PDB file of C-alpha atoms and ligand atoms in Angstrom:
ATOM      1  CA  MET A 674       0.003  -0.065  -0.049  1.00 76.00           C
ATOM      2  CA  VAL A 675       1.345   3.427  -0.805  1.00 83.00           C
ATOM      3  CA  ASP A 676       1.636   6.237   1.708  1.00 93.00           C
ATOM      4  CA  SER A 677      -1.216   8.490   0.394  1.00 93.00           C
ATOM      5  CA  GLU A 678       0.143  11.801   1.800  1.00 94.00           C
ATOM      6  CA  LYS A 679       3.586  11.293   0.306  1.00 96.00           C
ATOM      7  CA  PHE A 680       2.166   9.936  -2.935  1.00 97.00           C
ATOM      8  CA  ILE A 681      -0.057  13.058  -3.316  1.00 98.00           C
ATOM      9  CA  GLU A 682       2.771  15.502  -2.606  1.00 98.00           C
ATOM     10  CA  ASP A 683       5.109  13.689  -5.098  1.00 98.00           C
ATOM     11  CA  ALA A 684       2.436  13.329  -7.847  1.00 98.00           C
ATOM     12  CA  ILE A 685       1.656  17.042  -7.670  1.00 98.00           C
ATOM     13  CA  ALA A 686       5.370  17.992  -7.887  1.00 98.00           C
ATOM     14  CA  GLU A 687       5.765  15.552 -10.801  1.00 97.00           C
ATOM     15  CA  ILE A 688       2.827  16.930 -12.733  1.00 98.00           C
ATOM     16  CA  LYS A 689       4.072  20.463 -12.194  1.00 97.00           C
ATOM     17  CA  LYS A 690       7.477  19.530 -13.475  1.00 97.00           C
ATOM     18  CA  GLU A 691       6.220  17.702 -16.457  1.00 96.00           C
ATOM     19  CA  VAL A 692       3.620  20.170 -17.747  1.00 96.00           C
ATOM     20  CA  GLY A 693       5.344  23.343 -16.542  1.00 95.00           C
ATOM     21  CA  THR A 694       3.319  26.366 -17.545  1.00 95.00           C
ATOM     22  CA  GLN A 695       1.616  24.623 -20.443  1.00 95.00           C
ATOM     23  CA  ARG A 696      -2.081  23.672 -20.644  1.00 95.00           C
ATOM     24  CA  ALA A 697      -3.499  20.177 -19.921  1.00 96.00           C
ATOM     25  CA  ILE A 698      -6.846  18.589 -20.389  1.00 95.00           C
ATOM     26  CA  ILE A 699      -8.392  15.716 -18.469  1.00 95.00           C
ATOM     27  CA  ALA A 700     -11.517  13.713 -19.193  1.00 92.00           C
ATOM     28  CA  LEU A 701     -13.561  13.070 -16.038  1.00 94.00           C
ATOM     29  CA  SER A 702     -15.638   9.933 -16.368  1.00 90.00           C
ATOM     30  CA  GLY A 703     -17.160  10.087 -12.846  1.00 89.00           C
ATOM     31  CA  GLY A 704     -15.031   7.155 -11.808  1.00 93.00           C
ATOM     32  CA  VAL A 705     -12.534   7.134  -9.031  1.00 95.00           C
ATOM     33  CA  ASP A 706      -9.453   6.977 -11.192  1.00 95.00           C
ATOM     34  CA  SER A 707     -10.128  10.068 -13.407  1.00 95.00           C
ATOM     35  CA  SER A 708     -11.491  11.910 -10.387  1.00 96.00           C
ATOM     36  CA  VAL A 709      -8.297  11.374  -8.260  1.00 97.00           C
ATOM     37  CA  CYS A 710      -6.199  12.258 -11.295  1.00 97.00           C
ATOM     38  CA  ALA A 711      -8.210  15.445 -11.763  1.00 97.00           C
ATOM     39  CA  ALA A 712      -7.894  16.450  -8.088  1.00 97.00           C
ATOM     40  CA  LEU A 713      -4.093  15.920  -8.236  1.00 98.00           C
ATOM     41  CA  ALA A 714      -3.760  17.726 -11.634  1.00 98.00           C
ATOM     42  CA  TYR A 715      -5.871  20.615 -10.363  1.00 97.00           C
ATOM     43  CA  GLN A 716      -3.618  21.137  -7.363  1.00 97.00           C
ATOM     44  CA  ALA A 717      -0.611  21.068  -9.634  1.00 98.00           C
ATOM     45  CA  LEU A 718      -1.906  23.228 -12.567  1.00 98.00           C
ATOM     46  CA  ARG A 719      -4.836  25.219 -11.338  1.00 97.00           C
ATOM     47  CA  ASP A 720      -6.197  27.273 -14.192  1.00 96.00           C
ATOM     48  CA  ASN A 721      -4.010  25.588 -16.795  1.00 97.00           C
ATOM     49  CA  LEU A 722      -6.062  22.389 -16.328  1.00 97.00           C
ATOM     50  CA  TYR A 723      -9.186  21.900 -18.418  1.00 96.00           C
ATOM     51  CA  PRO A 724     -11.347  19.195 -16.704  1.00 96.00           C
ATOM     52  CA  VAL A 725     -13.943  17.970 -19.159  1.00 96.00           C
ATOM     53  CA  TYR A 726     -16.967  15.810 -18.580  1.00 96.00           C
ATOM     54  CA  VAL A 727     -18.881  14.360 -21.499  1.00 95.00           C
ATOM     55  CA  ASP A 728     -22.530  13.641 -20.796  1.00 96.00           C
ATOM     56  CA  THR A 729     -23.041  10.702 -23.117  1.00 97.00           C
ATOM     57  CA  GLY A 730     -26.595  10.172 -22.139  1.00 97.00           C
ATOM     58  CA  LEU A 731     -25.423   6.597 -21.207  1.00 97.00           C
ATOM     59  CA  MET A 732     -24.652   7.408 -17.591  1.00 96.00           C
ATOM     60  CA  ARG A 733     -26.368   6.143 -14.507  1.00 97.00           C
ATOM     61  CA  LYS A 734     -29.263   7.935 -12.849  1.00 96.00           C
ATOM     62  CA  GLY A 735     -28.030  11.250 -11.402  1.00 94.00           C
ATOM     63  CA  GLU A 736     -24.399  10.809 -12.438  1.00 93.00           C
ATOM     64  CA  THR A 737     -23.898  14.106 -14.235  1.00 94.00           C
ATOM     65  CA  GLU A 738     -25.362  16.031 -11.267  1.00 94.00           C
ATOM     66  CA  ASN A 739     -23.168  14.139  -8.837  1.00 92.00           C
ATOM     67  CA  ILE A 740     -20.074  14.942 -10.913  1.00 92.00           C
ATOM     68  CA  ARG A 741     -20.932  18.624 -11.077  1.00 94.00           C
ATOM     69  CA  LYS A 742     -21.444  18.589  -7.294  1.00 93.00           C
ATOM     70  CA  ALA A 743     -18.115  16.728  -6.539  1.00 91.00           C
ATOM     71  CA  PHE A 744     -16.148  19.058  -8.670  1.00 93.00           C
ATOM     72  CA  ARG A 745     -17.837  22.306  -8.038  1.00 93.00           C
ATOM     73  CA  ASN A 746     -14.566  23.760  -6.926  1.00 92.00           C
ATOM     74  CA  MET A 747     -13.059  23.320 -10.443  1.00 94.00           C
ATOM     75  CA  PRO A 748     -13.903  25.006 -13.704  1.00 94.00           C
ATOM     76  CA  LEU A 749     -15.384  21.801 -15.039  1.00 96.00           C
ATOM     77  CA  THR A 750     -16.718  21.898 -18.695  1.00 95.00           C
ATOM     78  CA  VAL A 751     -19.767  19.701 -19.125  1.00 96.00           C
ATOM     79  CA  ILE A 752     -20.445  18.834 -22.740  1.00 96.00           C
ATOM     80  CA  ASP A 753     -23.868  17.586 -23.546  1.00 97.00           C
ATOM     81  CA  ALA A 754     -23.283  14.980 -26.238  1.00 97.00           C
ATOM     82  CA  LYS A 755     -26.431  12.854 -25.698  1.00 97.00           C
ATOM     83  CA  GLU A 756     -27.676  13.302 -29.133  1.00 98.00           C
ATOM     84  CA  ARG A 757     -24.476  12.632 -30.823  1.00 97.00           C
ATOM     85  CA  PHE A 758     -24.121   9.374 -28.895  1.00 98.00           C
ATOM     86  CA  ILE A 759     -27.644   8.091 -29.539  1.00 98.00           C
ATOM     87  CA  ASN A 760     -27.512   8.996 -33.171  1.00 98.00           C
ATOM     88  CA  ALA A 761     -24.178   7.199 -33.677  1.00 97.00           C
ATOM     89  CA  LEU A 762     -25.492   4.044 -31.908  1.00 98.00           C
ATOM     90  CA  GLN A 763     -28.438   3.817 -34.141  1.00 97.00           C
ATOM     91  CA  GLY A 764     -28.566   0.371 -35.859  1.00 97.00           C
ATOM     92  CA  VAL A 765     -25.404  -0.824 -33.914  1.00 98.00           C
ATOM     93  CA  SER A 766     -25.990  -4.112 -32.008  1.00 97.00           C
ATOM     94  CA  ASP A 767     -22.608  -5.666 -31.879  1.00 96.00           C
ATOM     95  CA  PRO A 768     -20.880  -5.202 -28.526  1.00 95.00           C
ATOM     96  CA  GLU A 769     -17.397  -4.435 -29.916  1.00 94.00           C
ATOM     97  CA  GLU A 770     -19.047  -2.018 -32.462  1.00 95.00           C
ATOM     98  CA  LYS A 771     -20.686  -0.217 -29.709  1.00 96.00           C
ATOM     99  CA  ARG A 772     -17.386   0.142 -27.887  1.00 94.00           C
ATOM    100  CA  LYS A 773     -15.760   1.466 -31.054  1.00 93.00           C
ATOM    101  CA  VAL A 774     -18.511   3.913 -31.850  1.00 95.00           C
ATOM    102  CA  THR A 775     -18.714   5.392 -28.325  1.00 95.00           C
ATOM    103  CA  GLY A 776     -14.937   5.428 -28.108  1.00 91.00           C
ATOM    104  CA  GLU A 777     -14.610   7.324 -31.319  1.00 91.00           C
ATOM    105  CA  ILE A 778     -16.994   9.982 -30.331  1.00 93.00           C
ATOM    106  CA  PHE A 779     -15.144  10.606 -27.135  1.00 89.00           C
ATOM    107  CA  ILE A 780     -12.010  11.122 -29.235  1.00 85.00           C
ATOM    108  CA  ARG A 781     -13.735  13.502 -31.659  1.00 89.00           C
ATOM    109  CA  ILE A 782     -15.162  15.561 -28.741  1.00 91.00           C
ATOM    110  CA  PHE A 783     -11.798  15.482 -27.084  1.00 85.00           C
ATOM    111  CA  GLU A 784     -10.053  16.662 -30.259  1.00 83.00           C
ATOM    112  CA  GLU A 785     -12.483  19.552 -30.551  1.00 89.00           C
ATOM    113  CA  VAL A 786     -12.010  20.700 -27.047  1.00 90.00           C
ATOM    114  CA  ALA A 787      -8.266  20.238 -27.085  1.00 87.00           C
ATOM    115  CA  ARG A 788      -7.980  22.229 -30.209  1.00 87.00           C
ATOM    116  CA  GLN A 789     -10.177  25.000 -28.923  1.00 90.00           C
ATOM    117  CA  LYS A 790      -8.294  25.282 -25.647  1.00 89.00           C
ATOM    118  CA  GLN A 791      -4.927  24.882 -27.188  1.00 89.00           C
ATOM    119  CA  VAL A 792      -3.782  22.233 -24.718  1.00 92.00           C
ATOM    120  CA  SER A 793      -0.498  20.337 -25.083  1.00 91.00           C
ATOM    121  CA  TYR A 794      -0.802  17.773 -22.326  1.00 93.00           C
ATOM    122  CA  LEU A 795      -3.230  14.988 -21.651  1.00 92.00           C
ATOM    123  CA  VAL A 796      -3.679  13.878 -18.118  1.00 94.00           C
ATOM    124  CA  GLN A 797      -5.314  10.504 -17.603  1.00 92.00           C
ATOM    125  CA  GLY A 798      -6.251   8.080 -14.865  1.00 93.00           C
ATOM    126  CA  THR A 799      -4.837   4.887 -16.232  1.00 92.00           C
ATOM    127  CA  ILE A 800      -4.148   2.374 -13.489  1.00 92.00           C
ATOM    128  CA  TYR A 801      -1.988  -0.748 -13.426  1.00 89.00           C
ATOM    129  CA  PRO A 802      -4.782  -3.267 -14.265  1.00 83.00           C
ATOM    130  CA  ASP A 803      -5.863  -1.225 -17.297  1.00 81.00           C
ATOM    131  CA  ILE A 804      -2.399  -1.786 -18.671  1.00 82.00           C
ATOM    132  CA  ILE A 805      -2.372  -5.416 -18.031  1.00 78.00           C
ATOM    133  CA  GLU A 806      -5.888  -6.024 -19.426  1.00 70.00           C
ATOM    134  CA  SER A 807      -5.304  -4.039 -22.554  1.00 69.00           C
ATOM    135  CA  GLU A 808      -2.152  -5.980 -23.232  1.00 69.00           C
ATOM    136  CA  GLY A 809      -4.339  -9.153 -22.920  1.00 60.00           C
ATOM    137  CA  GLN A 810      -6.958  -7.560 -25.112  1.00 53.00           C
ATOM    138  CA  ILE A 811      -9.872  -9.442 -23.414  1.00 49.00           C
ATOM    139  CA  LYS A 812     -12.325  -6.804 -24.639  1.00 49.00           C
ATOM    140  CA  SER A 813     -11.567  -3.694 -26.422  1.00 52.00           C
ATOM    141  CA  HIS A 814     -11.928  -1.696 -23.135  1.00 52.00           C
ATOM    142  CA  HIS A 815     -12.995   1.709 -23.903  1.00 50.00           C
ATOM    143  CA  ASN A 816     -12.064   4.343 -21.422  1.00 53.00           C
ATOM    144  CA  VAL A 817      -9.920   7.384 -21.843  1.00 47.00           C
ATOM    145  CA  GLY A 818      -6.965   5.074 -21.846  1.00 45.00           C
ATOM    146  CA  GLY A 819      -7.623   4.586 -25.548  1.00 50.00           C
ATOM    147  CA  LEU A 820      -7.033   8.228 -26.523  1.00 54.00           C
ATOM    148  CA  PRO A 821      -3.393   9.007 -26.898  1.00 48.00           C
ATOM    149  CA  SER A 822      -2.678   6.649 -29.735  1.00 51.00           C
ATOM    150  CA  VAL A 823      -5.048   8.732 -31.939  1.00 52.00           C
ATOM    151  CA  MET A 824      -4.389  12.212 -30.654  1.00 65.00           C
ATOM    152  CA  GLU A 825      -1.338  14.365 -30.847  1.00 73.00           C
ATOM    153  CA  PHE A 826      -0.087  15.758 -27.515  1.00 84.00           C
ATOM    154  CA  ASN A 827       3.282  16.922 -26.357  1.00 86.00           C
ATOM    155  CA  GLY A 828       2.865  14.424 -23.542  1.00 89.00           C
ATOM    156  CA  VAL A 829       0.623  12.237 -21.613  1.00 90.00           C
ATOM    157  CA  VAL A 830       0.706  12.324 -17.847  1.00 94.00           C
ATOM    158  CA  GLU A 831      -0.471   9.229 -15.951  1.00 96.00           C
ATOM    159  CA  PRO A 832       0.228   9.585 -12.239  1.00 97.00           C
ATOM    160  CA  LEU A 833      -1.724   6.521 -11.284  1.00 97.00           C
ATOM    161  CA  LYS A 834      -0.274   4.095 -13.706  1.00 95.00           C
ATOM    162  CA  TYR A 835       1.539   1.928 -11.150  1.00 95.00           C
ATOM    163  CA  LEU A 836      -1.422   1.802  -8.685  1.00 96.00           C
ATOM    164  CA  TYR A 837      -4.200  -0.783  -7.978  1.00 91.00           C
ATOM    165  CA  LYS A 838      -7.792   0.260  -7.451  1.00 89.00           C
ATOM    166  CA  ASP A 839      -7.772  -0.014  -3.706  1.00 91.00           C
ATOM    167  CA  GLU A 840      -4.733   2.353  -3.525  1.00 95.00           C
ATOM    168  CA  VAL A 841      -6.574   4.874  -5.807  1.00 96.00           C
ATOM    169  CA  ARG A 842      -9.510   4.778  -3.407  1.00 96.00           C
ATOM    170  CA  GLU A 843      -7.184   5.418  -0.514  1.00 97.00           C
ATOM    171  CA  LEU A 844      -5.871   8.446  -2.356  1.00 97.00           C
ATOM    172  CA  ALA A 845      -9.487   9.588  -3.006  1.00 97.00           C
ATOM    173  CA  ARG A 846     -10.230   9.440   0.718  1.00 97.00           C
ATOM    174  CA  ALA A 847      -7.120  11.284   1.498  1.00 97.00           C
ATOM    175  CA  LEU A 848      -8.013  13.997  -1.058  1.00 96.00           C
ATOM    176  CA  LYS A 849     -11.362  14.202   0.629  1.00 94.00           C
ATOM    177  CA  LEU A 850     -13.404  13.295  -2.433  1.00 94.00           C
ATOM    178  CA  PRO A 851     -17.040  12.476  -1.542  1.00 93.00           C
ATOM    179  CA  PRO A 852     -17.831   8.795  -0.949  1.00 92.00           C
ATOM    180  CA  GLU A 853     -19.949   8.584  -4.041  1.00 90.00           C
ATOM    181  CA  VAL A 854     -16.533   9.062  -5.838  1.00 93.00           C
ATOM    182  CA  SER A 855     -14.048   7.249  -3.521  1.00 94.00           C
ATOM    183  CA  GLU A 856     -16.254   4.184  -3.076  1.00 93.00           C
ATOM    184  CA  ARG A 857     -17.858   4.191  -6.498  1.00 93.00           C
ATOM    185  CA  MET A 858     -18.241   0.840  -8.286  1.00 94.00           C
ATOM    186  CA  PRO A 859     -16.564   0.309 -11.652  1.00 91.00           C
ATOM    187  CA  PHE A 860     -18.704   1.526 -14.625  1.00 94.00           C
ATOM    188  CA  PRO A 861     -17.835   0.717 -18.134  1.00 93.00           C
ATOM    189  CA  GLY A 862     -16.656   3.566 -20.399  1.00 89.00           C
ATOM    190  CA  PRO A 863     -19.450   2.838 -23.028  1.00 94.00           C
ATOM    191  CA  GLY A 864     -21.906   3.162 -20.097  1.00 96.00           C
ATOM    192  CA  LEU A 865     -25.395   1.728 -20.366  1.00 98.00           C
ATOM    193  CA  ALA A 866     -24.772   1.011 -24.101  1.00 97.00           C
ATOM    194  CA  VAL A 867     -23.170  -2.312 -23.077  1.00 97.00           C
ATOM    195  CA  ARG A 868     -25.908  -3.083 -20.536  1.00 98.00           C
ATOM    196  CA  ILE A 869     -28.399  -3.269 -23.312  1.00 98.00           C
ATOM    197  CA  ILE A 870     -28.277  -6.418 -25.470  1.00 98.00           C
ATOM    198  CA  GLY A 871     -28.647  -5.440 -29.089  1.00 97.00           C
ATOM    199  CA  GLU A 872     -29.644  -2.052 -30.458  1.00 97.00           C
ATOM    200  CA  VAL A 873     -29.632   0.968 -28.068  1.00 98.00           C
ATOM    201  CA  THR A 874     -32.779   2.994 -28.015  1.00 98.00           C
ATOM    202  CA  GLU A 875     -33.908   5.835 -25.761  1.00 97.00           C
ATOM    203  CA  GLU A 876     -36.578   3.634 -24.387  1.00 98.00           C
ATOM    204  CA  LYS A 877     -34.224   0.942 -23.452  1.00 98.00           C
ATOM    205  CA  ILE A 878     -31.790   3.441 -21.967  1.00 98.00           C
ATOM    206  CA  HIS A 879     -34.621   4.835 -19.798  1.00 98.00           C
ATOM    207  CA  ILE A 880     -35.649   1.354 -18.567  1.00 98.00           C
ATOM    208  CA  VAL A 881     -32.195  -0.002 -17.799  1.00 98.00           C
ATOM    209  CA  ARG A 882     -31.286   3.246 -15.998  1.00 98.00           C
ATOM    210  CA  GLU A 883     -34.328   3.192 -13.734  1.00 98.00           C
ATOM    211  CA  ALA A 884     -33.888  -0.584 -13.141  1.00 98.00           C
ATOM    212  CA  ASN A 885     -30.185  -0.086 -12.297  1.00 98.00           C
ATOM    213  CA  ALA A 886     -31.121   2.721  -9.698  1.00 98.00           C
ATOM    214  CA  ILE A 887     -33.451   0.171  -7.972  1.00 98.00           C
ATOM    215  CA  VAL A 888     -30.763  -2.541  -8.082  1.00 98.00           C
ATOM    216  CA  GLU A 889     -28.327  -0.154  -6.432  1.00 98.00           C
ATOM    217  CA  GLN A 890     -30.774   0.867  -3.806  1.00 98.00           C
ATOM    218  CA  GLU A 891     -31.424  -2.771  -2.908  1.00 98.00           C
ATOM    219  CA  ILE A 892     -28.056  -4.399  -3.374  1.00 98.00           C
ATOM    220  CA  LEU A 893     -25.443  -1.847  -2.371  1.00 97.00           C
ATOM    221  CA  LYS A 894     -26.279  -2.405   1.329  1.00 96.00           C
ATOM    222  CA  HIS A 895     -25.004  -6.046   0.800  1.00 97.00           C
ATOM    223  CA  ASN A 896     -21.515  -4.586  -0.213  1.00 96.00           C
ATOM    224  CA  PRO A 897     -21.090  -6.124  -3.636  1.00 97.00           C
ATOM    225  CA  TRP A 898     -17.968  -5.321  -5.597  1.00 96.00           C
ATOM    226  CA  GLN A 899     -20.183  -4.459  -8.475  1.00 97.00           C
ATOM    227  CA  THR A 900     -23.897  -4.594  -9.116  1.00 98.00           C
ATOM    228  CA  PHE A 901     -26.156  -3.420 -11.860  1.00 98.00           C
ATOM    229  CA  ALA A 902     -29.114  -4.169 -14.151  1.00 98.00           C
ATOM    230  CA  ALA A 903     -28.948  -5.155 -17.789  1.00 99.00           C
ATOM    231  CA  LEU A 904     -31.726  -5.107 -20.324  1.00 98.00           C
ATOM    232  CA  LEU A 905     -32.126  -8.278 -22.325  1.00 98.00           C
ATOM    233  CA  GLU A 906     -34.901  -8.998 -24.753  1.00 96.00           C
ATOM    234  CA  LYS A 907     -38.706  -8.978 -24.447  1.00 97.00           C
ATOM    235  CA  GLY A 908     -40.764 -11.847 -23.015  1.00 96.00           C
ATOM    236  CA  THR A 909     -44.307 -12.547 -22.098  1.00 96.00           C
ATOM    237  CA  GLY A 910     -45.890 -11.677 -18.842  1.00 96.00           C
ATOM    238  CA  VAL A 911     -49.295 -10.961 -17.303  1.00 96.00           C
ATOM    239  CA  LYS A 912     -50.015  -7.519 -15.807  1.00 90.00           C
ATOM    240  CA  GLY A 913     -53.487  -6.839 -14.469  1.00 88.00           C
ATOM    241  CA  ASP A 914     -54.896 -10.019 -16.153  1.00 90.00           C
ATOM    242  CA  VAL A 915     -53.623  -8.851 -19.555  1.00 93.00           C
ATOM    243  CA  ARG A 916     -50.817 -10.728 -21.406  1.00 95.00           C
ATOM    244  CA  VAL A 917     -47.995  -8.293 -22.109  1.00 94.00           C
ATOM    245  CA  HIS A 918     -44.811  -8.385 -24.164  1.00 96.00           C
ATOM    246  CA  GLY A 919     -42.462  -6.726 -21.679  1.00 98.00           C
ATOM    247  CA  TRP A 920     -38.804  -6.195 -21.108  1.00 98.00           C
ATOM    248  CA  ILE A 921     -36.593  -8.817 -19.332  1.00 98.00           C
ATOM    249  CA  ILE A 922     -34.189  -7.275 -16.781  1.00 98.00           C
ATOM    250  CA  ALA A 923     -31.153  -9.147 -15.616  1.00 98.00           C
ATOM    251  CA  VAL A 924     -29.698  -8.364 -12.186  1.00 99.00           C
ATOM    252  CA  ARG A 925     -25.997  -8.820 -11.652  1.00 98.00           C
ATOM    253  CA  ALA A 926     -24.176  -8.639  -8.393  1.00 98.00           C
ATOM    254  CA  VAL A 927     -20.652  -9.964  -7.997  1.00 98.00           C
ATOM    255  CA  GLN A 928     -17.684 -10.080  -5.506  1.00 98.00           C
ATOM    256  CA  SER A 929     -14.310  -9.693  -7.041  1.00 95.00           C
ATOM    257  CA  ARG A 930     -10.923  -8.467  -6.149  1.00 88.00           C
ATOM    258  CA  ASP A 931      -9.915  -6.831  -9.376  1.00 82.00           C
ATOM    259  CA  GLY A 932     -12.622  -7.786 -11.877  1.00 89.00           C
ATOM    260  CA  MET A 933     -10.461 -10.342 -13.638  1.00 89.00           C
ATOM    261  CA  THR A 934     -12.490 -13.144 -11.919  1.00 96.00           C
ATOM    262  CA  ALA A 935     -15.716 -12.857 -10.084  1.00 98.00           C
ATOM    263  CA  ASP A 936     -18.103 -14.768  -7.897  1.00 98.00           C
ATOM    264  CA  VAL A 937     -21.864 -14.325  -7.748  1.00 98.00           C
ATOM    265  CA  LEU A 938     -23.000 -12.437  -4.639  1.00 98.00           C
ATOM    266  CA  GLU A 939     -25.216 -14.832  -2.602  1.00 98.00           C
ATOM    267  CA  LEU A 940     -28.361 -12.773  -1.884  1.00 98.00           C
ATOM    268  CA  SER A 941     -31.197 -14.092   0.214  1.00 98.00           C
ATOM    269  CA  TYR A 942     -34.394 -15.190  -1.595  1.00 98.00           C
ATOM    270  CA  GLU A 943     -36.213 -12.313   0.197  1.00 98.00           C
ATOM    271  CA  ALA A 944     -33.788  -9.803  -1.152  1.00 98.00           C
ATOM    272  CA  LEU A 945     -34.178 -11.228  -4.711  1.00 98.00           C
ATOM    273  CA  ARG A 946     -38.042 -11.270  -4.417  1.00 98.00           C
ATOM    274  CA  THR A 947     -38.001  -7.529  -3.297  1.00 98.00           C
ATOM    275  CA  ILE A 948     -35.883  -6.586  -6.291  1.00 98.00           C
ATOM    276  CA  ALA A 949     -38.164  -8.477  -8.736  1.00 98.00           C
ATOM    277  CA  SER A 950     -41.178  -7.009  -7.198  1.00 98.00           C
ATOM    278  CA  ARG A 951     -39.880  -3.366  -7.141  1.00 98.00           C
ATOM    279  CA  ILE A 952     -38.710  -3.455 -10.674  1.00 98.00           C
ATOM    280  CA  THR A 953     -41.835  -4.946 -12.155  1.00 98.00           C
ATOM    281  CA  SER A 954     -44.164  -2.733 -10.245  1.00 97.00           C
ATOM    282  CA  GLU A 955     -42.234   0.521 -10.660  1.00 98.00           C
ATOM    283  CA  LEU A 956     -41.392  -0.089 -14.330  1.00 98.00           C
ATOM    284  CA  PRO A 957     -44.716  -1.058 -16.067  1.00 96.00           C
ATOM    285  CA  ASP A 958     -42.886  -2.107 -19.216  1.00 97.00           C
ATOM    286  CA  VAL A 959     -40.783  -4.783 -17.462  1.00 98.00           C
ATOM    287  CA  ALA A 960     -42.385  -8.195 -17.432  1.00 97.00           C
ATOM    288  CA  ARG A 961     -39.644 -10.367 -15.932  1.00 98.00           C
ATOM    289  CA  VAL A 962     -36.621 -10.107 -13.738  1.00 98.00           C
ATOM    290  CA  VAL A 963     -33.795 -12.730 -13.721  1.00 98.00           C
ATOM    291  CA  TYR A 964     -30.688 -13.068 -11.428  1.00 98.00           C
ATOM    292  CA  ASP A 965     -27.471 -14.034 -13.151  1.00 98.00           C
ATOM    293  CA  ILE A 966     -25.820 -16.912 -11.194  1.00 98.00           C
ATOM    294  CA  THR A 967     -22.742 -17.266 -13.375  1.00 98.00           C
ATOM    295  CA  PRO A 968     -19.340 -16.577 -12.083  1.00 98.00           C
ATOM    296  CA  LYS A 969     -16.496 -15.110 -14.165  1.00 98.00           C
ATOM    297  CA  PRO A 970     -15.162 -17.252 -15.840  1.00 98.00           C
ATOM    298  CA  PRO A 971     -17.010 -18.488 -17.905  1.00 98.00           C
ATOM    299  CA  ALA A 972     -19.259 -15.298 -17.997  1.00 98.00           C
ATOM    300  CA  THR A 973     -17.784 -11.830 -18.012  1.00 97.00           C
ATOM    301  CA  ILE A 974     -19.196  -9.362 -15.427  1.00 98.00           C
ATOM    302  CA  GLU A 975     -20.876  -7.286 -18.071  1.00 97.00           C
ATOM    303  CA  PHE A 976     -23.348  -8.808 -20.500  1.00 97.00           C
ATOM    304  CA  GLU A 977     -21.617  -7.462 -23.524  1.00 96.00           C
TER     305      GLU A 977
HETATM  306  P1  LIG B 691     -15.913  -7.826 -17.856  1.00 62.82           P
HETATM  307  O1  LIG B 691     -17.280  -7.593 -18.326  1.00 62.82           O
HETATM  308  O2  LIG B 691     -14.939  -7.927 -18.922  1.00 62.82           O
HETATM  309  O3  LIG B 691     -15.609  -6.589 -16.909  1.00 62.82           O
HETATM  310  O4  LIG B 691     -15.854  -8.984 -16.909  1.00 62.82           O
HETATM  311  C1  LIG B 691     -14.534  -6.432 -16.010  1.00 62.82           C
HETATM  312  C2  LIG B 691     -14.623  -4.995 -15.363  1.00 62.82           C
HETATM  313  O5  LIG B 691     -14.418  -4.111 -16.374  1.00 62.82           O
HETATM  314  C3  LIG B 691     -15.543  -3.290 -16.550  1.00 62.82           C
HETATM  315  N1  LIG B 691     -15.725  -3.028 -17.933  1.00 62.82           N
HETATM  316  C4  LIG B 691     -15.236  -1.870 -18.611  1.00 62.82           C
HETATM  317  N2  LIG B 691     -14.684  -0.828 -18.112  1.00 62.82           N
HETATM  318  N3  LIG B 691     -14.706   0.079 -20.415  1.00 62.82           N
HETATM  319  C5  LIG B 691     -14.399   0.225 -19.071  1.00 62.82           C
HETATM  320  O6  LIG B 691     -13.821   1.300 -18.750  1.00 62.82           O
HETATM  321  C6  LIG B 691     -15.227  -1.051 -20.899  1.00 62.82           C
HETATM  322  O7  LIG B 691     -15.445  -1.084 -22.142  1.00 62.82           O
HETATM  323  C7  LIG B 691     -15.570  -2.049 -19.915  1.00 62.82           C
HETATM  324  N4  LIG B 691     -16.201  -3.281 -20.123  1.00 62.82           N
HETATM  325  C8  LIG B 691     -16.204  -3.872 -18.868  1.00 62.82           C
HETATM  326  C9  LIG B 691     -16.733  -3.952 -16.004  1.00 62.82           C
HETATM  327  O8  LIG B 691     -17.724  -3.116 -15.495  1.00 62.82           O
HETATM  328  C10 LIG B 691     -16.086  -4.783 -14.782  1.00 62.82           C
HETATM  329  O9  LIG B 691     -15.949  -3.992 -13.691  1.00 62.82           O
END
């Protein structure tokens, strides 16, 4: 485990040395890694740092507001790119294609802002497991880690690249970031797009986002490593004596150390029944709720 206070001090000095009086940009995703990175870089660079958050429309319920709140002391630029993402995802149902499409829009938006602001450095929250996993190429993980190969910067600053997640969380606490940030579960870069099987539509985004909020309310108290809802296909149900063709929501809750392998969280039957009942009654278009009982491997944590 690193000594947080010392690490913070050294990282700030290092960023100052590297970037000097030039300008740097950082993409905040809402996750703990980019948040810690932004907090460090802001202390080092102040007004020469441009923190940017792209609202993809594929974020969890309340996420954009939470980020605005958590970073209210920084000149955060929030870019509303909801329409751009949904339009680009039209007709795309292949998981890797979704990652490619969403990743590319991020890069385009970034290029636009970087050009406008005339920045020369990119700060990013790459951590050690990101490097290992992308070497293994298990999935084309899209996060800001994919940016520098396509974009031209004088330099890329990655202060967290030798750290593990639990060490980054320690730093977040030491930097006094709110618990919604320091204890936040992992969330995939392409967001809810990879929690919808098949084509992404606004209706599906709405349903999976609401279902996910219920799942978090019900399952976070059982301390999972990660939990979420995914939207599968449609299936038949009966609601108020009428047969309906409604959505099937899958609930996932896992324990893991680093996401490379995972065990299913053993929830009580009562907890599961409450979740099914809340989702089907609060979301009239959902007919069925299933709990995924597959560990990783052979399944992955996400459905796509
Ligand atoms: P899988 O589904 O591969 O996920 O078992 C392992 C961990 O990685 C997260 N994940 C992603 N994170 N971009 C990300 O930044 C992605 O494209 C992506 N896909 C999966 C997943 O949520 C889990 O924590």
